[in-house]
XYZ file of C-alpha atoms in Angstrom:
359
model
C 0.000 0.000 0.000
C 1.576 3.274 -1.032
C 0.929 6.326 1.109
C 1.226 9.926 -0.037
C 2.552 12.075 2.813
C 0.677 15.389 2.976
C 2.898 17.962 4.652
C 0.904 21.128 4.980
C 0.220 21.564 8.682
C 2.645 22.684 11.348
C 0.885 21.115 14.322
C -1.257 18.103 15.298
C -4.043 17.094 12.930
C -7.520 17.250 14.489
C -9.870 16.387 11.602
C -9.729 14.883 8.095
C -12.808 14.636 5.870
C -13.574 13.703 2.274
C -16.337 15.529 0.461
C -19.392 13.626 -0.771
C -17.841 12.895 -4.189
C -14.509 11.833 -2.700
C -12.356 14.024 -4.978
C -11.418 16.547 -2.256
C -9.887 16.016 1.181
C -10.398 18.681 3.880
C -8.076 18.793 6.890
C -7.905 20.833 10.091
C -5.191 21.066 12.727
C -3.990 23.050 15.725
C -2.164 25.510 13.436
C -5.311 27.626 12.743
C -5.385 26.960 8.963
C -7.768 24.399 7.415
C -6.568 23.052 4.064
C -8.092 21.345 1.030
C -6.276 18.736 -1.073
C -6.942 16.826 -4.255
C -7.474 13.249 -3.117
C -6.167 11.491 -6.238
C -2.613 12.870 -5.992
C -2.303 14.706 -2.658
C -1.878 18.149 -4.235
C -2.791 21.011 -1.905
C -5.346 23.228 -3.612
C -5.536 25.929 -0.977
C -6.109 27.057 2.590
C -8.856 28.893 4.466
C -7.125 31.748 6.304
C -8.624 33.746 9.168
C -8.986 31.642 12.328
C -6.892 32.468 15.394
C -7.199 29.149 17.224
C -7.178 25.384 16.840
C -9.585 23.999 14.229
C -11.578 21.355 16.111
C -13.970 20.387 13.348
C -15.111 21.216 9.832
C -17.800 20.092 7.437
C -18.337 20.523 3.715
C -21.792 20.774 2.143
C -23.247 18.124 -0.172
C -22.070 19.747 -3.439
C -18.759 21.096 -2.057
C -19.773 24.737 -2.480
C -19.362 25.900 1.115
C -17.346 24.812 4.137
C -18.053 25.513 7.798
C -15.220 25.367 10.353
C -15.344 25.208 14.160
C -12.473 26.758 16.069
C -11.130 27.298 19.572
C -11.127 31.066 18.887
C -14.875 30.917 19.771
C -16.035 31.356 16.176
C -17.506 29.222 13.435
C -16.714 30.490 9.949
C -18.502 29.958 6.658
C -16.234 29.744 3.590
C -16.625 29.658 -0.156
C -15.061 26.317 -1.056
C -13.825 27.376 -4.496
C -12.265 30.748 -3.671
C -11.377 30.254 0.014
C -13.153 33.526 0.850
C -14.666 33.843 4.328
C -18.368 34.558 3.805
C -19.422 35.037 7.434
C -18.101 34.768 11.004
C -20.452 33.388 13.662
C -19.293 34.349 17.156
C -19.957 31.978 20.079
C -19.545 32.301 23.858
C -16.883 29.592 24.108
C -14.589 27.417 21.964
C -16.529 25.739 19.132
C -16.044 21.952 19.182
C -18.109 20.771 16.246
C -20.024 21.890 13.163
C -22.301 19.978 10.799
C -24.349 20.776 7.697
C -28.004 19.809 7.597
C -29.507 17.947 4.643
C -30.186 20.530 1.943
C -27.182 22.646 3.013
C -29.337 25.614 4.036
C -28.509 25.463 7.738
C -25.794 24.137 10.001
C -25.435 23.334 13.696
C -22.507 23.900 16.065
C -21.562 22.803 19.577
C -19.551 25.063 21.878
C -17.812 24.526 25.226
C -18.748 26.337 28.437
C -16.811 29.525 29.118
C -16.902 31.559 32.356
C -20.640 32.109 33.096
C -21.884 30.697 29.809
C -23.029 27.081 29.587
C -22.099 24.775 26.754
C -24.660 25.041 23.988
C -25.899 23.742 20.649
C -26.647 26.417 18.053
C -28.504 26.150 14.737
C -27.885 28.830 12.082
C -29.915 29.489 8.929
C -27.670 30.131 5.913
C -29.812 29.763 2.744
C -27.555 29.048 -0.211
C -29.216 31.505 -2.594
C -29.212 34.447 -0.156
C -26.480 37.053 0.143
C -24.167 36.070 3.053
C -24.358 39.645 4.400
C -28.042 39.069 5.164
C -27.354 36.034 7.405
C -28.255 36.600 11.037
C -25.463 36.640 13.642
C -27.751 35.037 16.198
C -28.720 31.377 15.898
C -32.256 30.358 15.015
C -32.162 27.872 17.887
C -30.010 27.704 21.018
C -30.053 24.614 23.250
C -28.359 25.175 26.616
C -26.396 22.287 28.118
C -26.410 23.112 31.845
C -24.490 21.315 34.597
C -25.783 17.920 35.635
C -27.518 17.194 38.944
C -24.112 16.412 40.481
C -22.791 19.849 39.511
C -20.476 18.494 36.820
C -20.341 20.008 33.383
C -20.938 17.663 30.462
C -19.320 18.860 27.260
C -20.445 17.918 23.772
C -17.797 16.320 21.534
C -19.530 15.784 18.159
C -22.698 16.827 16.352
C -24.405 15.277 13.313
C -27.791 15.762 11.623
C -29.757 12.560 11.127
C -31.517 11.786 7.833
C -34.089 14.352 6.655
C -32.975 16.590 9.555
C -35.222 14.606 11.899
C -32.913 15.065 14.883
C -29.601 16.482 16.067
C -27.298 13.668 17.172
C -24.827 14.839 19.856
C -22.099 12.864 21.669
C -20.687 13.842 25.076
C -17.539 13.410 27.138
C -19.339 11.322 29.776
C -19.974 8.549 27.241
C -23.575 9.517 26.462
C -25.402 10.297 23.219
C -28.448 12.557 23.070
C -30.945 13.292 20.322
C -32.514 16.752 20.121
C -35.430 18.081 18.114
C -33.932 20.636 15.672
C -37.117 22.756 15.665
C -38.087 22.966 19.347
C -34.762 22.021 20.974
C -36.407 19.329 23.117
C -34.344 16.341 24.184
C -35.771 13.271 22.435
C -33.562 10.494 23.764
C -30.428 9.756 25.776
C -28.386 6.556 26.103
C -24.912 5.564 27.307
C -22.917 3.446 24.847
C -19.603 4.100 26.650
C -18.277 4.628 30.158
C -15.689 7.234 29.130
C -15.484 10.130 26.676
C -16.731 9.570 23.128
C -13.922 11.009 20.997
C -15.545 10.753 17.603
C -18.632 9.419 15.898
C -18.787 8.466 12.257
C -21.697 7.461 10.011
C -21.831 5.495 6.794
C -22.920 7.381 3.678
C -26.601 6.398 3.991
C -26.622 7.290 7.695
C -28.065 3.877 8.575
C -25.122 2.848 10.791
C -22.831 4.786 13.098
C -19.685 3.877 14.979
C -18.492 5.579 18.171
C -14.839 5.785 19.235
C -14.125 6.080 22.921
C -11.356 6.517 25.479
C -12.562 3.263 27.100
C -10.546 1.321 24.441
C -13.585 0.301 22.375
C -15.471 1.302 19.255
C -19.152 0.350 19.001
C -21.374 -0.051 15.971
C -25.050 0.948 16.234
C -28.151 0.936 14.083
C -29.366 4.522 13.566
C -33.077 3.722 13.292
C -33.660 1.955 16.601
C -30.302 2.821 18.274
C -29.604 -0.893 18.703
C -26.073 -1.953 19.644
C -24.739 -4.285 16.936
C -20.990 -4.869 17.414
C -18.055 -3.960 19.678
C -14.451 -3.669 18.495
C -12.023 -3.995 21.411
C -8.463 -2.651 21.460
C -5.747 -2.114 24.070
C -5.530 1.664 23.747
C -7.848 4.679 23.484
C -9.693 4.844 20.153
C -9.625 8.352 18.673
C -11.505 7.689 15.455
C -13.164 4.848 13.566
C -14.745 4.802 10.118
C -16.990 2.390 8.210
C -15.890 1.310 4.730
C -18.510 1.972 2.039
C -17.449 -0.839 -0.266
C -16.440 -3.627 2.134
C -17.609 -4.967 5.479
C -14.601 -3.438 7.195
C -13.973 -0.974 10.017
C -10.836 1.194 10.292
C -9.715 2.188 13.803
C -7.118 4.776 14.757
C -5.786 5.736 18.167
C -2.827 5.289 20.471
C -1.704 6.566 23.819
C -2.473 10.091 24.858
C -0.064 12.583 23.357
C 1.315 13.669 26.736
C 2.554 10.161 27.589
C 4.064 9.388 24.180
C 7.551 10.673 25.015
C 7.910 8.245 27.929
C 7.641 5.125 25.762
C 9.307 3.767 22.647
C 7.662 4.023 19.233
C 6.927 0.291 19.199
C 4.892 0.495 22.417
C 2.807 3.497 21.318
C 0.975 1.454 18.695
C 0.218 4.270 16.299
C -1.111 2.149 13.452
C -4.447 2.057 11.694
C -6.175 -1.209 12.551
C -8.537 -3.044 10.203
C -11.436 -5.012 11.701
C -14.066 -7.135 10.023
C -17.407 -5.418 10.534
C -19.407 -8.594 11.150
C -16.939 -10.919 12.894
C -15.275 -8.193 15.051
C -11.867 -9.707 14.234
C -8.748 -7.646 13.550
C -7.122 -8.792 10.300
C -4.508 -6.150 9.516
C -2.642 -3.003 10.514
C -0.998 -0.134 8.641
C 1.931 1.538 10.380
C 3.589 4.837 9.603
C 2.692 7.611 12.054
C 4.947 8.850 14.872
C 2.109 9.775 17.210
C -1.458 8.834 18.063
C -3.850 8.913 15.105
C -6.400 11.644 15.818
C -8.522 11.468 12.678
C -9.456 8.979 9.970
C -11.514 9.251 6.796
C -12.203 6.743 4.056
C -12.995 7.806 0.506
C -16.633 7.095 -0.455
C -15.329 5.144 -3.471
C -13.452 2.828 -1.083
C -10.142 3.137 -2.945
C -8.133 5.142 -0.431
C -8.194 6.408 3.142
C -6.538 9.291 4.993
C -5.167 9.345 8.537
C -4.041 12.419 10.473
C -1.962 12.191 13.616
C -0.329 14.061 16.446
C 2.882 14.216 14.354
C 1.288 16.805 12.033
C 1.286 14.597 8.932
C -1.643 13.322 6.913
C -1.011 10.002 5.208
C -3.160 9.307 2.161
C -3.118 5.529 1.587
C -4.231 3.959 -1.686
C -5.353 0.355 -1.330
C -3.566 -2.341 -3.313
C -5.419 -4.352 -5.914
C -5.069 -7.393 -3.644
C -7.117 -5.621 -0.948
C -9.740 -4.320 -3.380
C -10.187 -7.802 -4.916
C -10.059 -9.601 -1.585
C -13.040 -11.762 -0.713
C -13.794 -11.951 2.990
C -13.451 -15.525 4.275
C -16.458 -17.353 5.670
C -15.139 -18.756 8.956
C -17.724 -21.470 9.626
C -16.907 -24.491 7.488
C -19.900 -26.348 8.848
C -22.271 -24.039 7.016
C -20.865 -25.167 3.675
C -21.700 -28.762 4.570
C -25.151 -27.666 5.595
C -25.638 -25.960 2.245
C -24.603 -29.145 0.419
C -27.036 -31.087 2.536
C -29.767 -28.571 1.686
C -28.996 -28.979 -2.013
C -29.223 -32.755 -1.596
C -32.622 -32.332 0.004
C -33.753 -30.213 -2.942
C -32.580 -32.942 -5.343
C -34.559 -35.544 -3.443
C -37.625 -33.314 -3.593
C -37.195 -32.869 -7.351
C -36.812 -36.640 -7.806
C -39.976 -37.203 -5.784
C -41.821 -34.713 -7.947
C -40.505 -36.470 -11.062
C -41.752 -39.863 -9.864
C -45.230 -38.408 -9.342
Protein backbone atom coordinates (compact mmCIF):
# COMPACT_ATOMS: atom_id res chain seq x y z
CA UNK A 1 0.00 0.00 0.00
CA UNK A 2 1.58 3.27 -1.03
CA UNK A 3 0.93 6.33 1.11
CA UNK A 4 1.23 9.93 -0.04
CA UNK A 5 2.55 12.08 2.81
CA UNK A 6 0.68 15.39 2.98
CA UNK A 7 2.90 17.96 4.65
CA UNK A 8 0.90 21.13 4.98
CA UNK A 9 0.22 21.56 8.68
CA UNK A 10 2.64 22.68 11.35
CA UNK A 11 0.89 21.11 14.32
CA UNK A 12 -1.26 18.10 15.30
CA UNK A 13 -4.04 17.09 12.93
CA UNK A 14 -7.52 17.25 14.49
CA UNK A 15 -9.87 16.39 11.60
CA UNK A 16 -9.73 14.88 8.09
CA UNK A 17 -12.81 14.64 5.87
CA UNK A 18 -13.57 13.70 2.27
CA UNK A 19 -16.34 15.53 0.46
CA UNK A 20 -19.39 13.63 -0.77
CA UNK A 21 -17.84 12.89 -4.19
CA UNK A 22 -14.51 11.83 -2.70
CA UNK A 23 -12.36 14.02 -4.98
CA UNK A 24 -11.42 16.55 -2.26
CA UNK A 25 -9.89 16.02 1.18
CA UNK A 26 -10.40 18.68 3.88
CA UNK A 27 -8.08 18.79 6.89
CA UNK A 28 -7.91 20.83 10.09
CA UNK A 29 -5.19 21.07 12.73
CA UNK A 30 -3.99 23.05 15.72
CA UNK A 31 -2.16 25.51 13.44
CA UNK A 32 -5.31 27.63 12.74
CA UNK A 33 -5.39 26.96 8.96
CA UNK A 34 -7.77 24.40 7.42
CA UNK A 35 -6.57 23.05 4.06
CA UNK A 36 -8.09 21.35 1.03
CA UNK A 37 -6.28 18.74 -1.07
CA UNK A 38 -6.94 16.83 -4.25
CA UNK A 39 -7.47 13.25 -3.12
CA UNK A 40 -6.17 11.49 -6.24
CA UNK A 41 -2.61 12.87 -5.99
CA UNK A 42 -2.30 14.71 -2.66
CA UNK A 43 -1.88 18.15 -4.23
CA UNK A 44 -2.79 21.01 -1.90
CA UNK A 45 -5.35 23.23 -3.61
CA UNK A 46 -5.54 25.93 -0.98
CA UNK A 47 -6.11 27.06 2.59
CA UNK A 48 -8.86 28.89 4.47
CA UNK A 49 -7.13 31.75 6.30
CA UNK A 50 -8.62 33.75 9.17
CA UNK A 51 -8.99 31.64 12.33
CA UNK A 52 -6.89 32.47 15.39
CA UNK A 53 -7.20 29.15 17.22
CA UNK A 54 -7.18 25.38 16.84
CA UNK A 55 -9.58 24.00 14.23
CA UNK A 56 -11.58 21.35 16.11
CA UNK A 57 -13.97 20.39 13.35
CA UNK A 58 -15.11 21.22 9.83
CA UNK A 59 -17.80 20.09 7.44
CA UNK A 60 -18.34 20.52 3.71
CA UNK A 61 -21.79 20.77 2.14
CA UNK A 62 -23.25 18.12 -0.17
CA UNK A 63 -22.07 19.75 -3.44
CA UNK A 64 -18.76 21.10 -2.06
CA UNK A 65 -19.77 24.74 -2.48
CA UNK A 66 -19.36 25.90 1.12
CA UNK A 67 -17.35 24.81 4.14
CA UNK A 68 -18.05 25.51 7.80
CA UNK A 69 -15.22 25.37 10.35
CA UNK A 70 -15.34 25.21 14.16
CA UNK A 71 -12.47 26.76 16.07
CA UNK A 72 -11.13 27.30 19.57
CA UNK A 73 -11.13 31.07 18.89
CA UNK A 74 -14.87 30.92 19.77
CA UNK A 75 -16.04 31.36 16.18
CA UNK A 76 -17.51 29.22 13.43
CA UNK A 77 -16.71 30.49 9.95
CA UNK A 78 -18.50 29.96 6.66
CA UNK A 79 -16.23 29.74 3.59
CA UNK A 80 -16.63 29.66 -0.16
CA UNK A 81 -15.06 26.32 -1.06
CA UNK A 82 -13.83 27.38 -4.50
CA UNK A 83 -12.27 30.75 -3.67
CA UNK A 84 -11.38 30.25 0.01
CA UNK A 85 -13.15 33.53 0.85
CA UNK A 86 -14.67 33.84 4.33
CA UNK A 87 -18.37 34.56 3.80
CA UNK A 88 -19.42 35.04 7.43
CA UNK A 89 -18.10 34.77 11.00
CA UNK A 90 -20.45 33.39 13.66
CA UNK A 91 -19.29 34.35 17.16
CA UNK A 92 -19.96 31.98 20.08
CA UNK A 93 -19.55 32.30 23.86
CA UNK A 94 -16.88 29.59 24.11
CA UNK A 95 -14.59 27.42 21.96
CA UNK A 96 -16.53 25.74 19.13
CA UNK A 97 -16.04 21.95 19.18
CA UNK A 98 -18.11 20.77 16.25
CA UNK A 99 -20.02 21.89 13.16
CA UNK A 100 -22.30 19.98 10.80
CA UNK A 101 -24.35 20.78 7.70
CA UNK A 102 -28.00 19.81 7.60
CA UNK A 103 -29.51 17.95 4.64
CA UNK A 104 -30.19 20.53 1.94
CA UNK A 105 -27.18 22.65 3.01
CA UNK A 106 -29.34 25.61 4.04
CA UNK A 107 -28.51 25.46 7.74
CA UNK A 108 -25.79 24.14 10.00
CA UNK A 109 -25.43 23.33 13.70
CA UNK A 110 -22.51 23.90 16.07
CA UNK A 111 -21.56 22.80 19.58
CA UNK A 112 -19.55 25.06 21.88
CA UNK A 113 -17.81 24.53 25.23
CA UNK A 114 -18.75 26.34 28.44
CA UNK A 115 -16.81 29.53 29.12
CA UNK A 116 -16.90 31.56 32.36
CA UNK A 117 -20.64 32.11 33.10
CA UNK A 118 -21.88 30.70 29.81
CA UNK A 119 -23.03 27.08 29.59
CA UNK A 120 -22.10 24.78 26.75
CA UNK A 121 -24.66 25.04 23.99
CA UNK A 122 -25.90 23.74 20.65
CA UNK A 123 -26.65 26.42 18.05
CA UNK A 124 -28.50 26.15 14.74
CA UNK A 125 -27.88 28.83 12.08
CA UNK A 126 -29.92 29.49 8.93
CA UNK A 127 -27.67 30.13 5.91
CA UNK A 128 -29.81 29.76 2.74
CA UNK A 129 -27.55 29.05 -0.21
CA UNK A 130 -29.22 31.50 -2.59
CA UNK A 131 -29.21 34.45 -0.16
CA UNK A 132 -26.48 37.05 0.14
CA UNK A 133 -24.17 36.07 3.05
CA UNK A 134 -24.36 39.65 4.40
CA UNK A 135 -28.04 39.07 5.16
CA UNK A 136 -27.35 36.03 7.40
CA UNK A 137 -28.25 36.60 11.04
CA UNK A 138 -25.46 36.64 13.64
CA UNK A 139 -27.75 35.04 16.20
CA UNK A 140 -28.72 31.38 15.90
CA UNK A 141 -32.26 30.36 15.02
CA UNK A 142 -32.16 27.87 17.89
CA UNK A 143 -30.01 27.70 21.02
CA UNK A 144 -30.05 24.61 23.25
CA UNK A 145 -28.36 25.17 26.62
CA UNK A 146 -26.40 22.29 28.12
CA UNK A 147 -26.41 23.11 31.84
CA UNK A 148 -24.49 21.31 34.60
CA UNK A 149 -25.78 17.92 35.63
CA UNK A 150 -27.52 17.19 38.94
CA UNK A 151 -24.11 16.41 40.48
CA UNK A 152 -22.79 19.85 39.51
CA UNK A 153 -20.48 18.49 36.82
CA UNK A 154 -20.34 20.01 33.38
CA UNK A 155 -20.94 17.66 30.46
CA UNK A 156 -19.32 18.86 27.26
CA UNK A 157 -20.45 17.92 23.77
CA UNK A 158 -17.80 16.32 21.53
CA UNK A 159 -19.53 15.78 18.16
CA UNK A 160 -22.70 16.83 16.35
CA UNK A 161 -24.40 15.28 13.31
CA UNK A 162 -27.79 15.76 11.62
CA UNK A 163 -29.76 12.56 11.13
CA UNK A 164 -31.52 11.79 7.83
CA UNK A 165 -34.09 14.35 6.65
CA UNK A 166 -32.98 16.59 9.56
CA UNK A 167 -35.22 14.61 11.90
CA UNK A 168 -32.91 15.07 14.88
CA UNK A 169 -29.60 16.48 16.07
CA UNK A 170 -27.30 13.67 17.17
CA UNK A 171 -24.83 14.84 19.86
CA UNK A 172 -22.10 12.86 21.67
CA UNK A 173 -20.69 13.84 25.08
CA UNK A 174 -17.54 13.41 27.14
CA UNK A 175 -19.34 11.32 29.78
CA UNK A 176 -19.97 8.55 27.24
CA UNK A 177 -23.58 9.52 26.46
CA UNK A 178 -25.40 10.30 23.22
CA UNK A 179 -28.45 12.56 23.07
CA UNK A 180 -30.95 13.29 20.32
CA UNK A 181 -32.51 16.75 20.12
CA UNK A 182 -35.43 18.08 18.11
CA UNK A 183 -33.93 20.64 15.67
CA UNK A 184 -37.12 22.76 15.66
CA UNK A 185 -38.09 22.97 19.35
CA UNK A 186 -34.76 22.02 20.97
CA UNK A 187 -36.41 19.33 23.12
CA UNK A 188 -34.34 16.34 24.18
CA UNK A 189 -35.77 13.27 22.44
CA UNK A 190 -33.56 10.49 23.76
CA UNK A 191 -30.43 9.76 25.78
CA UNK A 192 -28.39 6.56 26.10
CA UNK A 193 -24.91 5.56 27.31
CA UNK A 194 -22.92 3.45 24.85
CA UNK A 195 -19.60 4.10 26.65
CA UNK A 196 -18.28 4.63 30.16
CA UNK A 197 -15.69 7.23 29.13
CA UNK A 198 -15.48 10.13 26.68
CA UNK A 199 -16.73 9.57 23.13
CA UNK A 200 -13.92 11.01 21.00
CA UNK A 201 -15.54 10.75 17.60
CA UNK A 202 -18.63 9.42 15.90
CA UNK A 203 -18.79 8.47 12.26
CA UNK A 204 -21.70 7.46 10.01
CA UNK A 205 -21.83 5.49 6.79
CA UNK A 206 -22.92 7.38 3.68
CA UNK A 207 -26.60 6.40 3.99
CA UNK A 208 -26.62 7.29 7.70
CA UNK A 209 -28.07 3.88 8.58
CA UNK A 210 -25.12 2.85 10.79
CA UNK A 211 -22.83 4.79 13.10
CA UNK A 212 -19.68 3.88 14.98
CA UNK A 213 -18.49 5.58 18.17
CA UNK A 214 -14.84 5.78 19.23
CA UNK A 215 -14.12 6.08 22.92
CA UNK A 216 -11.36 6.52 25.48
CA UNK A 217 -12.56 3.26 27.10
CA UNK A 218 -10.55 1.32 24.44
CA UNK A 219 -13.59 0.30 22.37
CA UNK A 220 -15.47 1.30 19.25
CA UNK A 221 -19.15 0.35 19.00
CA UNK A 222 -21.37 -0.05 15.97
CA UNK A 223 -25.05 0.95 16.23
CA UNK A 224 -28.15 0.94 14.08
CA UNK A 225 -29.37 4.52 13.57
CA UNK A 226 -33.08 3.72 13.29
CA UNK A 227 -33.66 1.95 16.60
CA UNK A 228 -30.30 2.82 18.27
CA UNK A 229 -29.60 -0.89 18.70
CA UNK A 230 -26.07 -1.95 19.64
CA UNK A 231 -24.74 -4.28 16.94
CA UNK A 232 -20.99 -4.87 17.41
CA UNK A 233 -18.06 -3.96 19.68
CA UNK A 234 -14.45 -3.67 18.50
CA UNK A 235 -12.02 -4.00 21.41
CA UNK A 236 -8.46 -2.65 21.46
CA UNK A 237 -5.75 -2.11 24.07
CA UNK A 238 -5.53 1.66 23.75
CA UNK A 239 -7.85 4.68 23.48
CA UNK A 240 -9.69 4.84 20.15
CA UNK A 241 -9.63 8.35 18.67
CA UNK A 242 -11.50 7.69 15.45
CA UNK A 243 -13.16 4.85 13.57
CA UNK A 244 -14.74 4.80 10.12
CA UNK A 245 -16.99 2.39 8.21
CA UNK A 246 -15.89 1.31 4.73
CA UNK A 247 -18.51 1.97 2.04
CA UNK A 248 -17.45 -0.84 -0.27
CA UNK A 249 -16.44 -3.63 2.13
CA UNK A 250 -17.61 -4.97 5.48
CA UNK A 251 -14.60 -3.44 7.20
CA UNK A 252 -13.97 -0.97 10.02
CA UNK A 253 -10.84 1.19 10.29
CA UNK A 254 -9.71 2.19 13.80
CA UNK A 255 -7.12 4.78 14.76
CA UNK A 256 -5.79 5.74 18.17
CA UNK A 257 -2.83 5.29 20.47
CA UNK A 258 -1.70 6.57 23.82
CA UNK A 259 -2.47 10.09 24.86
CA UNK A 260 -0.06 12.58 23.36
CA UNK A 261 1.32 13.67 26.74
CA UNK A 262 2.55 10.16 27.59
CA UNK A 263 4.06 9.39 24.18
CA UNK A 264 7.55 10.67 25.01
CA UNK A 265 7.91 8.25 27.93
CA UNK A 266 7.64 5.12 25.76
CA UNK A 267 9.31 3.77 22.65
CA UNK A 268 7.66 4.02 19.23
CA UNK A 269 6.93 0.29 19.20
CA UNK A 270 4.89 0.49 22.42
CA UNK A 271 2.81 3.50 21.32
CA UNK A 272 0.98 1.45 18.69
CA UNK A 273 0.22 4.27 16.30
CA UNK A 274 -1.11 2.15 13.45
CA UNK A 275 -4.45 2.06 11.69
CA UNK A 276 -6.18 -1.21 12.55
CA UNK A 277 -8.54 -3.04 10.20
CA UNK A 278 -11.44 -5.01 11.70
CA UNK A 279 -14.07 -7.14 10.02
CA UNK A 280 -17.41 -5.42 10.53
CA UNK A 281 -19.41 -8.59 11.15
CA UNK A 282 -16.94 -10.92 12.89
CA UNK A 283 -15.28 -8.19 15.05
CA UNK A 284 -11.87 -9.71 14.23
CA UNK A 285 -8.75 -7.65 13.55
CA UNK A 286 -7.12 -8.79 10.30
CA UNK A 287 -4.51 -6.15 9.52
CA UNK A 288 -2.64 -3.00 10.51
CA UNK A 289 -1.00 -0.13 8.64
CA UNK A 290 1.93 1.54 10.38
CA UNK A 291 3.59 4.84 9.60
CA UNK A 292 2.69 7.61 12.05
CA UNK A 293 4.95 8.85 14.87
CA UNK A 294 2.11 9.78 17.21
CA UNK A 295 -1.46 8.83 18.06
CA UNK A 296 -3.85 8.91 15.10
CA UNK A 297 -6.40 11.64 15.82
CA UNK A 298 -8.52 11.47 12.68
CA UNK A 299 -9.46 8.98 9.97
CA UNK A 300 -11.51 9.25 6.80
CA UNK A 301 -12.20 6.74 4.06
CA UNK A 302 -13.00 7.81 0.51
CA UNK A 303 -16.63 7.10 -0.45
CA UNK A 304 -15.33 5.14 -3.47
CA UNK A 305 -13.45 2.83 -1.08
CA UNK A 306 -10.14 3.14 -2.94
CA UNK A 307 -8.13 5.14 -0.43
CA UNK A 308 -8.19 6.41 3.14
CA UNK A 309 -6.54 9.29 4.99
CA UNK A 310 -5.17 9.35 8.54
CA UNK A 311 -4.04 12.42 10.47
CA UNK A 312 -1.96 12.19 13.62
CA UNK A 313 -0.33 14.06 16.45
CA UNK A 314 2.88 14.22 14.35
CA UNK A 315 1.29 16.81 12.03
CA UNK A 316 1.29 14.60 8.93
CA UNK A 317 -1.64 13.32 6.91
CA UNK A 318 -1.01 10.00 5.21
CA UNK A 319 -3.16 9.31 2.16
CA UNK A 320 -3.12 5.53 1.59
CA UNK A 321 -4.23 3.96 -1.69
CA UNK A 322 -5.35 0.35 -1.33
CA UNK A 323 -3.57 -2.34 -3.31
CA UNK A 324 -5.42 -4.35 -5.91
CA UNK A 325 -5.07 -7.39 -3.64
CA UNK A 326 -7.12 -5.62 -0.95
CA UNK A 327 -9.74 -4.32 -3.38
CA UNK A 328 -10.19 -7.80 -4.92
CA UNK A 329 -10.06 -9.60 -1.58
CA UNK A 330 -13.04 -11.76 -0.71
CA UNK A 331 -13.79 -11.95 2.99
CA UNK A 332 -13.45 -15.52 4.27
CA UNK A 333 -16.46 -17.35 5.67
CA UNK A 334 -15.14 -18.76 8.96
CA UNK A 335 -17.72 -21.47 9.63
CA UNK A 336 -16.91 -24.49 7.49
CA UNK A 337 -19.90 -26.35 8.85
CA UNK A 338 -22.27 -24.04 7.02
CA UNK A 339 -20.86 -25.17 3.67
CA UNK A 340 -21.70 -28.76 4.57
CA UNK A 341 -25.15 -27.67 5.59
CA UNK A 342 -25.64 -25.96 2.25
CA UNK A 343 -24.60 -29.14 0.42
CA UNK A 344 -27.04 -31.09 2.54
CA UNK A 345 -29.77 -28.57 1.69
CA UNK A 346 -29.00 -28.98 -2.01
CA UNK A 347 -29.22 -32.76 -1.60
CA UNK A 348 -32.62 -32.33 0.00
CA UNK A 349 -33.75 -30.21 -2.94
CA UNK A 350 -32.58 -32.94 -5.34
CA UNK A 351 -34.56 -35.54 -3.44
CA UNK A 352 -37.63 -33.31 -3.59
CA UNK A 353 -37.20 -32.87 -7.35
CA UNK A 354 -36.81 -36.64 -7.81
CA UNK A 355 -39.98 -37.20 -5.78
CA UNK A 356 -41.82 -34.71 -7.95
CA UNK A 357 -40.50 -36.47 -11.06
CA UNK A 358 -41.75 -39.86 -9.86
CA UNK A 359 -45.23 -38.41 -9.34
